[in-house]
Structure formats: C-alpha cells, structure tokens
mmCIF file of C-alpha atoms (C1' of nucleotides) in Angstrom:
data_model
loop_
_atom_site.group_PDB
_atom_site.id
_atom_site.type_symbol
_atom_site.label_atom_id
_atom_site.label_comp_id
_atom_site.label_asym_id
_atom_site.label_seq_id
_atom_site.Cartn_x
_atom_site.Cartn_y
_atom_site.Cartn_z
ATOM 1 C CA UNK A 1 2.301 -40.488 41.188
ATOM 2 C CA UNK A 2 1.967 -39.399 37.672
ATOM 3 C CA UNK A 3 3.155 -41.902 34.802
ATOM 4 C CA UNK A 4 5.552 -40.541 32.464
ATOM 5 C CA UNK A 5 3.300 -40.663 29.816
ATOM 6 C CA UNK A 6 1.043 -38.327 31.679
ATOM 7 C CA UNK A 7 4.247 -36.076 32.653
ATOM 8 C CA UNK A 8 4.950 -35.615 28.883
ATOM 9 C CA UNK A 9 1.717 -34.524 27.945
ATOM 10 C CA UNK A 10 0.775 -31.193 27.332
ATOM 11 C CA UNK A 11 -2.102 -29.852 29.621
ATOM 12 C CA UNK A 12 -4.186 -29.344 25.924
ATOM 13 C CA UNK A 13 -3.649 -33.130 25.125
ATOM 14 C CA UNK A 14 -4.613 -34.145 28.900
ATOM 15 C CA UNK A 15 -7.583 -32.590 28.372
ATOM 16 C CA UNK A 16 -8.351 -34.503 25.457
ATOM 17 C CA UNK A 17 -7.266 -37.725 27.068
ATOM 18 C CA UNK A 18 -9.331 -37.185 29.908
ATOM 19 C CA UNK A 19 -12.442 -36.755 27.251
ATOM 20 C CA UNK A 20 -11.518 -39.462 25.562
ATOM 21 C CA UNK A 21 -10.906 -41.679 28.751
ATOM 22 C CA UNK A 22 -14.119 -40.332 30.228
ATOM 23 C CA UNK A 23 -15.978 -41.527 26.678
ATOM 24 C CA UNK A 24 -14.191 -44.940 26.644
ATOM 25 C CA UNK A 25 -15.467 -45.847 30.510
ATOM 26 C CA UNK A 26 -18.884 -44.767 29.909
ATOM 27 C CA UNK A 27 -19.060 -47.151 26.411
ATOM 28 C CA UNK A 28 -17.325 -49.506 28.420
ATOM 29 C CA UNK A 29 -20.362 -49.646 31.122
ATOM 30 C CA UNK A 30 -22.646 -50.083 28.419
ATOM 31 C CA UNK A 31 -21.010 -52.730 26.509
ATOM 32 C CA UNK A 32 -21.129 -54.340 30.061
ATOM 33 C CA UNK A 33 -24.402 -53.998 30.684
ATOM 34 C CA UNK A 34 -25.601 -55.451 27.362
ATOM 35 C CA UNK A 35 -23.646 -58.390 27.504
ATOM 36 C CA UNK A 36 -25.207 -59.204 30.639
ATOM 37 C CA UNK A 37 -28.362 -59.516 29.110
ATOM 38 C CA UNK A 38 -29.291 -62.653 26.234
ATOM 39 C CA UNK A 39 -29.459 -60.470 23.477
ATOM 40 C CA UNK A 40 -26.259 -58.878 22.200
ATOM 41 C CA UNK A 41 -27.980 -56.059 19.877
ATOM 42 C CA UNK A 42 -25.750 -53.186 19.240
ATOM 43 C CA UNK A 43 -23.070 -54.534 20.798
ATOM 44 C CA UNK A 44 -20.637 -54.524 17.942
ATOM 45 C CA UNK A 45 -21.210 -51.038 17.096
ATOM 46 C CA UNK A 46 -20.098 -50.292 20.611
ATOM 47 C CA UNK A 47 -17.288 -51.744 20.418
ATOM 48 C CA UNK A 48 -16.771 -50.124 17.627
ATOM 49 C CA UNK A 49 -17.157 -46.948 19.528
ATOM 50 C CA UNK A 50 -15.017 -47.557 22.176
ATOM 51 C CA UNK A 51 -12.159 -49.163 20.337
ATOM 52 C CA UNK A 52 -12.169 -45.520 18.535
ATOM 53 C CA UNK A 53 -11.979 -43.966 21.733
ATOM 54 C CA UNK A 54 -9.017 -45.814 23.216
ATOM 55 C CA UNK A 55 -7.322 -45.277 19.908
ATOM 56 C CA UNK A 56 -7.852 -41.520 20.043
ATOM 57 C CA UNK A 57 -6.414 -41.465 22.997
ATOM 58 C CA UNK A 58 -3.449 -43.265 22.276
ATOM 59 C CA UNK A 59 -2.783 -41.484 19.834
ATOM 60 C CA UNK A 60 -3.071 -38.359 21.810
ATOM 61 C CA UNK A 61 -0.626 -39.645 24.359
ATOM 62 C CA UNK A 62 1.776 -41.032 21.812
ATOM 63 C CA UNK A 63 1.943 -37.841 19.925
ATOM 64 C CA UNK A 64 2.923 -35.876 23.485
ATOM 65 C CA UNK A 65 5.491 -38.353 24.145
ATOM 66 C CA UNK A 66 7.673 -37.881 20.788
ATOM 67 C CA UNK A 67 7.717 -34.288 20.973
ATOM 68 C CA UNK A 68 9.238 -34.164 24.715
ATOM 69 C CA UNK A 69 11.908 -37.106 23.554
ATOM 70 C CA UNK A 70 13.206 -34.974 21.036
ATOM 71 C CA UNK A 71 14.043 -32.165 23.112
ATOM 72 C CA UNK A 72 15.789 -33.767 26.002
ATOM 73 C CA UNK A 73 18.500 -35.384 23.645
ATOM 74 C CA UNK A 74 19.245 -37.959 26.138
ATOM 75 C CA UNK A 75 18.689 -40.723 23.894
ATOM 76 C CA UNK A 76 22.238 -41.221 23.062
ATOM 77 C CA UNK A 77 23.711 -44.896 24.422
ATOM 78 C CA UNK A 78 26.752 -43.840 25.312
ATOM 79 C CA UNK A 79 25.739 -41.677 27.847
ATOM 80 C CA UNK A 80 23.641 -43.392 29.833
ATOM 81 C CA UNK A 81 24.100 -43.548 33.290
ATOM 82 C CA UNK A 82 24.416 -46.581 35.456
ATOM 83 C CA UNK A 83 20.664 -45.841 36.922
ATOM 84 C CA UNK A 84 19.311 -45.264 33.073
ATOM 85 C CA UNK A 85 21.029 -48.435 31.828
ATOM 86 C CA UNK A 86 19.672 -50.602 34.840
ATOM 87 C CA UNK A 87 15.998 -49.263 33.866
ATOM 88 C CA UNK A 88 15.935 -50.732 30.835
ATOM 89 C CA UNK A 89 16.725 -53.890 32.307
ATOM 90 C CA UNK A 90 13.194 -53.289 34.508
ATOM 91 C CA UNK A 91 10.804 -56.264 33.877
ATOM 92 C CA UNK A 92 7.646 -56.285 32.211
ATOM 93 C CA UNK A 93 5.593 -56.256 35.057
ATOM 94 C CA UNK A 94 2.073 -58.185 34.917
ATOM 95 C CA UNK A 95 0.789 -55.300 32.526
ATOM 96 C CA UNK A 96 -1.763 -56.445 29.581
ATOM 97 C CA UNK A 97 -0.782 -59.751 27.777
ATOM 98 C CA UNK A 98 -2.294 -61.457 25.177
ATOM 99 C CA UNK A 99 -1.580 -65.477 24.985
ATOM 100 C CA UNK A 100 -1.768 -67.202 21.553
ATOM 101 C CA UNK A 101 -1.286 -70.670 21.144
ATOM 102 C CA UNK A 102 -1.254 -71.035 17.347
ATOM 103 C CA UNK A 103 0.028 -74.819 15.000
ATOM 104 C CA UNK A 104 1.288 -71.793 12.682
ATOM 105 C CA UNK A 105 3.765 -68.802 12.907
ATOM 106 C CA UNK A 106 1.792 -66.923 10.385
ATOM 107 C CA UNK A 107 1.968 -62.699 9.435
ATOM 108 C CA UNK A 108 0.420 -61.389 12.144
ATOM 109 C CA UNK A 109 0.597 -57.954 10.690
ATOM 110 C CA UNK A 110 3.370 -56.400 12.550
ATOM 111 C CA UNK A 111 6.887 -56.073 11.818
ATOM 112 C CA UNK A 112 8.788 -57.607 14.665
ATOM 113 C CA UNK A 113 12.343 -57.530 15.262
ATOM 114 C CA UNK A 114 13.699 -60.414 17.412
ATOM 115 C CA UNK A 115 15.894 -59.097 19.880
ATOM 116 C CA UNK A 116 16.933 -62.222 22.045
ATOM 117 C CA UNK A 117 16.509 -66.399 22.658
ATOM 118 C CA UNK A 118 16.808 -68.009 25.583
ATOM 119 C CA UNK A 119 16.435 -71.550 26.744
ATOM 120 C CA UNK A 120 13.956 -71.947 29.122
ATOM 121 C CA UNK A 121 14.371 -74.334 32.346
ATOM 122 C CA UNK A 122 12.210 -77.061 32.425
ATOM 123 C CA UNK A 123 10.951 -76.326 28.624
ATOM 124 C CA UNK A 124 12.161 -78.380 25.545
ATOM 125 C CA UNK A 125 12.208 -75.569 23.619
ATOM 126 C CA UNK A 126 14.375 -71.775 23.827
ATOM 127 C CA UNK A 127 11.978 -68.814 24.183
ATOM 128 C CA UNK A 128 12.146 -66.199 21.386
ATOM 129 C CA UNK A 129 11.811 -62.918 22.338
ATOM 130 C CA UNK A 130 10.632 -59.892 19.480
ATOM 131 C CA UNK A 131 10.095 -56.079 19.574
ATOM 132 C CA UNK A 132 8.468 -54.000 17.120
ATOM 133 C CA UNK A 133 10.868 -53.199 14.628
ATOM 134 C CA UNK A 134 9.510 -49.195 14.875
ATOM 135 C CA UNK A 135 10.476 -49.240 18.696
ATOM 136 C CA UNK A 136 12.896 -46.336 18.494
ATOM 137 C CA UNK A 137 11.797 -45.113 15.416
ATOM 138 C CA UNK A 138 8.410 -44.321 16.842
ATOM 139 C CA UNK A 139 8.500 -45.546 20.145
ATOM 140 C CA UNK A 140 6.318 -48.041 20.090
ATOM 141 C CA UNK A 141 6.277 -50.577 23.091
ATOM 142 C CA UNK A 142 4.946 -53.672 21.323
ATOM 143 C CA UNK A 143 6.633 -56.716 22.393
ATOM 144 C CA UNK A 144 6.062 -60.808 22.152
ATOM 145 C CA UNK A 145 7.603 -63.638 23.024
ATOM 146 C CA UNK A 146 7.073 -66.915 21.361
ATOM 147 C CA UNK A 147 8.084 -70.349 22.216
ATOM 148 C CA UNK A 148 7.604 -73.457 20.608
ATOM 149 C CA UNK A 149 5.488 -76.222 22.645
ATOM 150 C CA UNK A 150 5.690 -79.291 20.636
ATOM 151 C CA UNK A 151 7.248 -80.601 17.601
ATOM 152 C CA UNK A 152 4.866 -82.691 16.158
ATOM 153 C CA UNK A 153 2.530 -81.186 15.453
ATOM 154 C CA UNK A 154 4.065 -78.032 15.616
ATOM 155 C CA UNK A 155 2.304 -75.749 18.415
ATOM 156 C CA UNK A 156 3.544 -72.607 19.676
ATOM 157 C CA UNK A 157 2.888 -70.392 22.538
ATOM 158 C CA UNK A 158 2.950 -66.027 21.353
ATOM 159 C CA UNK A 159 2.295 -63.842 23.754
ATOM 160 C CA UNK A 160 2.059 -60.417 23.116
ATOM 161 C CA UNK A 161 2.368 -57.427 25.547
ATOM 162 C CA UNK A 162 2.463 -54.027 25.403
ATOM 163 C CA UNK A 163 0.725 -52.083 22.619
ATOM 164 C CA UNK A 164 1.249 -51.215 19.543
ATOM 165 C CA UNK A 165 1.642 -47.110 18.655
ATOM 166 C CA UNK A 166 3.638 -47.486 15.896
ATOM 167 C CA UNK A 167 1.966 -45.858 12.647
ATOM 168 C CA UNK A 168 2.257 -49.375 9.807
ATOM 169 C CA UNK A 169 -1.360 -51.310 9.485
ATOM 170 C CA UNK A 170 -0.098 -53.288 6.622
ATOM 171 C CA UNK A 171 -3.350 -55.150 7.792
ATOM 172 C CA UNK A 172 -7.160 -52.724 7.918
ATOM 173 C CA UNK A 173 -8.797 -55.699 9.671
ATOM 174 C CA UNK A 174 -6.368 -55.785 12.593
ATOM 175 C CA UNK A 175 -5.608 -52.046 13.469
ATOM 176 C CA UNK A 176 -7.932 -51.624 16.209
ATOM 177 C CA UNK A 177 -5.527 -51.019 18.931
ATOM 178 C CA UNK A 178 -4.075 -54.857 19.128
ATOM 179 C CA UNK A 179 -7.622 -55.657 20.397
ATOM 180 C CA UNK A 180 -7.262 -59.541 21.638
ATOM 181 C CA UNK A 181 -10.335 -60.187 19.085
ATOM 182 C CA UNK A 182 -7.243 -59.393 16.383
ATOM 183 C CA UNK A 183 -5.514 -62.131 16.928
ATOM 184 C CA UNK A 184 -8.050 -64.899 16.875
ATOM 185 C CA UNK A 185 -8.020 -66.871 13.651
ATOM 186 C CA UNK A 186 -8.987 -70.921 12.656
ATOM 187 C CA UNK A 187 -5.980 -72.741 14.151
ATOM 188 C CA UNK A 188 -5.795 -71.109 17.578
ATOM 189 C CA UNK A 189 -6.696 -69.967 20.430
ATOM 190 C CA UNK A 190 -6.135 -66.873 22.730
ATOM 191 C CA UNK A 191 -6.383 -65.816 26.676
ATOM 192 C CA UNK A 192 -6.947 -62.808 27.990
ATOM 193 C CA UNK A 193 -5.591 -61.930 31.461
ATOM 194 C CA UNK A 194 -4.640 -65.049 32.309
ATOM 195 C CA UNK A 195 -8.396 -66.092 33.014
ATOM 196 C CA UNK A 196 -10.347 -68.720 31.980
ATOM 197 C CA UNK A 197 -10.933 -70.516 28.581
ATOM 198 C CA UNK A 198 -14.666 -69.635 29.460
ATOM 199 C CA UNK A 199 -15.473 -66.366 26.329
ATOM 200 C CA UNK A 200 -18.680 -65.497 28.332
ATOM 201 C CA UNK A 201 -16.179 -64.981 31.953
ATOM 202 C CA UNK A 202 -13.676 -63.506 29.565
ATOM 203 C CA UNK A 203 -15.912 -60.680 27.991
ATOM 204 C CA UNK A 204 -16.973 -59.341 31.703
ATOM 205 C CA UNK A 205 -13.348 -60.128 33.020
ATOM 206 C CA UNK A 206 -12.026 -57.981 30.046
ATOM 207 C CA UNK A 207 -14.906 -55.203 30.982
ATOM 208 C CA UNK A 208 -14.240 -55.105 34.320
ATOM 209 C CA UNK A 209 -10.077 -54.590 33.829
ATOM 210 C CA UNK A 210 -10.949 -51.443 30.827
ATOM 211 C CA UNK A 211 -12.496 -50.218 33.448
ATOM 212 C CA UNK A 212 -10.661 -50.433 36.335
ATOM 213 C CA UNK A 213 -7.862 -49.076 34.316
ATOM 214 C CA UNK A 214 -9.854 -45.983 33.516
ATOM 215 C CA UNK A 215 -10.652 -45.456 36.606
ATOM 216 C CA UNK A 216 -6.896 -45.718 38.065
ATOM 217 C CA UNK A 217 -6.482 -42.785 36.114
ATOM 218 C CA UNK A 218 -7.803 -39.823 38.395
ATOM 219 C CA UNK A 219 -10.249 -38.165 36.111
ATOM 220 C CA UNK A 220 -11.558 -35.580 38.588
ATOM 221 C CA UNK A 221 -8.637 -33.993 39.130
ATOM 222 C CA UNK A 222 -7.192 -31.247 36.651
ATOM 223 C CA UNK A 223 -10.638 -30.063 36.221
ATOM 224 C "C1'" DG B 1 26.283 -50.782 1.921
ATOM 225 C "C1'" DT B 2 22.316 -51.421 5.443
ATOM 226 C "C1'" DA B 3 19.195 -54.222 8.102
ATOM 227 C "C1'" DA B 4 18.137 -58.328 10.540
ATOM 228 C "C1'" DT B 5 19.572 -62.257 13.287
ATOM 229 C "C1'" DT B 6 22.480 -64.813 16.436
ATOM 230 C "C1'" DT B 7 24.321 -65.496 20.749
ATOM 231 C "C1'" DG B 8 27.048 -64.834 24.957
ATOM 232 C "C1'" DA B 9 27.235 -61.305 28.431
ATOM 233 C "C1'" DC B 10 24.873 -58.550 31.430
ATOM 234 C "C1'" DC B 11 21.142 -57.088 34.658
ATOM 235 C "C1'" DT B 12 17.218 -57.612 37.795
ATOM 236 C "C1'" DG B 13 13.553 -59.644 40.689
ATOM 237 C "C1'" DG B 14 12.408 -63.286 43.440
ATOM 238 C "C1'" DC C 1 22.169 -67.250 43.741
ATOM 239 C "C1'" DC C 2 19.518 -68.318 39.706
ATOM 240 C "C1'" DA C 3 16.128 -67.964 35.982
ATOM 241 C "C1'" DG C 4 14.450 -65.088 32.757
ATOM 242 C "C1'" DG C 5 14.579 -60.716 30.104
ATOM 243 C "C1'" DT C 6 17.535 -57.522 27.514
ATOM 244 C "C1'" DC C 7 21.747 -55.682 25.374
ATOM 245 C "C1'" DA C 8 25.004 -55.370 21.873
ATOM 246 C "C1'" DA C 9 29.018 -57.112 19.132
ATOM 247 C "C1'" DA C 10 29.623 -60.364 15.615
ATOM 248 C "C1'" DT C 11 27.683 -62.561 11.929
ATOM 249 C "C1'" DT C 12 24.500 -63.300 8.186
ATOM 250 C "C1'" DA C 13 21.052 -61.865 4.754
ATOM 251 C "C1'" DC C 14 19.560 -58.851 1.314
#
DNA sequence: GTAATTTGACCTGG
DNA sequence: CCAGGTCAAATTAC
C-alpha cells in the first residue's frame, strides 16, 4: 500500500526521505512539547527547523517523481484510456486544506491558472476553481478554490489544498512550504483542518496531524 | 502568434 | 439521480 510518490522514488532518495521524515517528527514532538508549556522560547527557531525539513523532503520526493514521468511517455491526452481519464476526475479527498476568508483577492504569491466556475446550490455566488499554472510543467499539485460570500462588503472564501512543488517564490517571506502561517495577513482570517477558531487548539491540532502523518508513513521498514 | 479565461459538457461520489 | 469538481473547445487578452 505504497503511494505513488513512494513507488517513484529511488531507494537513495527514500532513504533520504525517511531521514528527513524521521527529523521532521522528532522537531515536531518538541515544538509540541514547548507549546504546552507558558513560555514559547525557541519555538520559532524550531519551526524554522522543521519547516526545512519538510521542504527537503519534498523536494526529494518531487525530484523522484519528474524523472520516472519522463520515461513512461504516457502523458499524451489522446491516449488515455477510459480508466486513466476517469482518474483524473477522482475527488480531492479530505487531504490538507487551508480556509481563507479574506475582504481582498490580493497576490498571494502564486501563479494560478483558473481552470473552471461553477454555481454553487444554495450559494449566491459561482465557485471559482484555480490550479497552479506550473501543474504540468512541474507537476505541482497546488490547487484553490475561491468563492465570493458577500457583496457588500466584499468577502471571499479561498481555500487552498494541495501543496505547492513548483520551483517560482516570486515572494521570500511565503516559501516555506505553503505553511498556513503564509497566508495570514491584516484583513483575514484562516482555519486549519477544519477546527476551531481557537489558535492555542489549532497549534496542538496542527501538531498532532504532522505527526500522525509521519507516522502513517512506515519508517521502520526498508531499514 | 501564444497564453489565459470562459463556459458547457463530462465524470464521480454520495 | 444530482451536486460539485474537472476537462477542453471556443473565445478573449496580450
């Protein structure tokens, strides 16, 4: 029950990953442990740390990927198959999003390519729906949907999912791996994980789904 | 000319 | 069957 991602990867690169993941959940515990406690101290280095980690590792993975898609060749439309085309009609599933709700539809450093609009039941407003614009050029699986709440004053709902492995950071302050910190500004407000509006619940909830992730990922095996 | 957007058709999960 | 997500041809922008 290997994801693709893992298939593609060279046993080198796994390696690597596995260091890197290893790293990451072992940060991760620590950040966790010192935000239980009143005093933050070090806490932003860690994160720090760890955001380095999961970017490594990303990269890593991303880098395996590219090299196996250009040697199958299958990439060409026209020959998909009926079971190909219908799984690129697969859902997101409930993987990581990141809700906005912003007055403004500002630069958020990415160059998105909108892709589709739909009108929503029951909402007043159609749902936009974007994709990186280097999703085939470098296979990068950002994606985000926005939809406009209210007219006056304007409010609108973005939520991003998937990340972003594409190589353009027009923006140094946001390139740390589409971190949900990235996307906070003066005018709005984000959720994580569909949990509360409560930042001290969302920190541990936030903790507590890094690691669980990690540790879906069977570490002890392979070595 | 190319790249991005629009928009109706198509596909899937519930 | 239907609502929502995606595709892709036609259209528009640069």
């Amino acid at each position: 029950m290997k994801s693709p991602l893992l298939e593609n990867t060279s046993s080198c690169n796994l390696e690597k990953v596995i260091v890197e993941l290893n790293r990451g959940r072992e940060l991760t515990n620590r950040l966790r442990e010192m935000i239980k406690k009143p005093v933050d101290v070090g806490a932003e280095d860690l994160v720090g740390k760890i955001m380095g980690s999961f970017c490594a590792t990303l990269s890593i993975l991303n880098s395996g990927e590219s090299t196996e898609e250009d040697s199958s060749g299958s990439s060409c439309k026209s020959t998909l198959s009926l079971k190909d085309r219908r799984e690129r009609y697969k859902r997101r599933r409930t993987l990581e999003t990141n809700i906005k709700v912003t007055s403004t539809l500002e630069d958020d450093g990415h160059a998105w390519r909108k892709y589709g609009q739909k009108q929503i039941l029951n909402a007043k407003y159609p749902r936009n729906y974007f994709r990186c614009t280097h999703k085939f050029e470098q296979g990068c699986q950002a994606n985000k949907l926005v939809q406009r709440i209210q007219e006056n004053p304007p409010l609108f709902r973005i939520t991003y999912y998937g990340h972003h492995t594409c190589k353009s950071f027009p923006k140094v302050s946001q390139m740390i791996c589409d971190s949900p910190n990235d996307y906070e500004d003066s005018n709005s407000v984000l959720l994580n994980f569909n949990s509360t509006n409560n930042n001290y619940n969302n920190h541990h909830h936030f903790l507590d789904m890094m690691v669980e992730t990690i540790d879906f990922v069977d570490l002890s095996s392979e070595f």
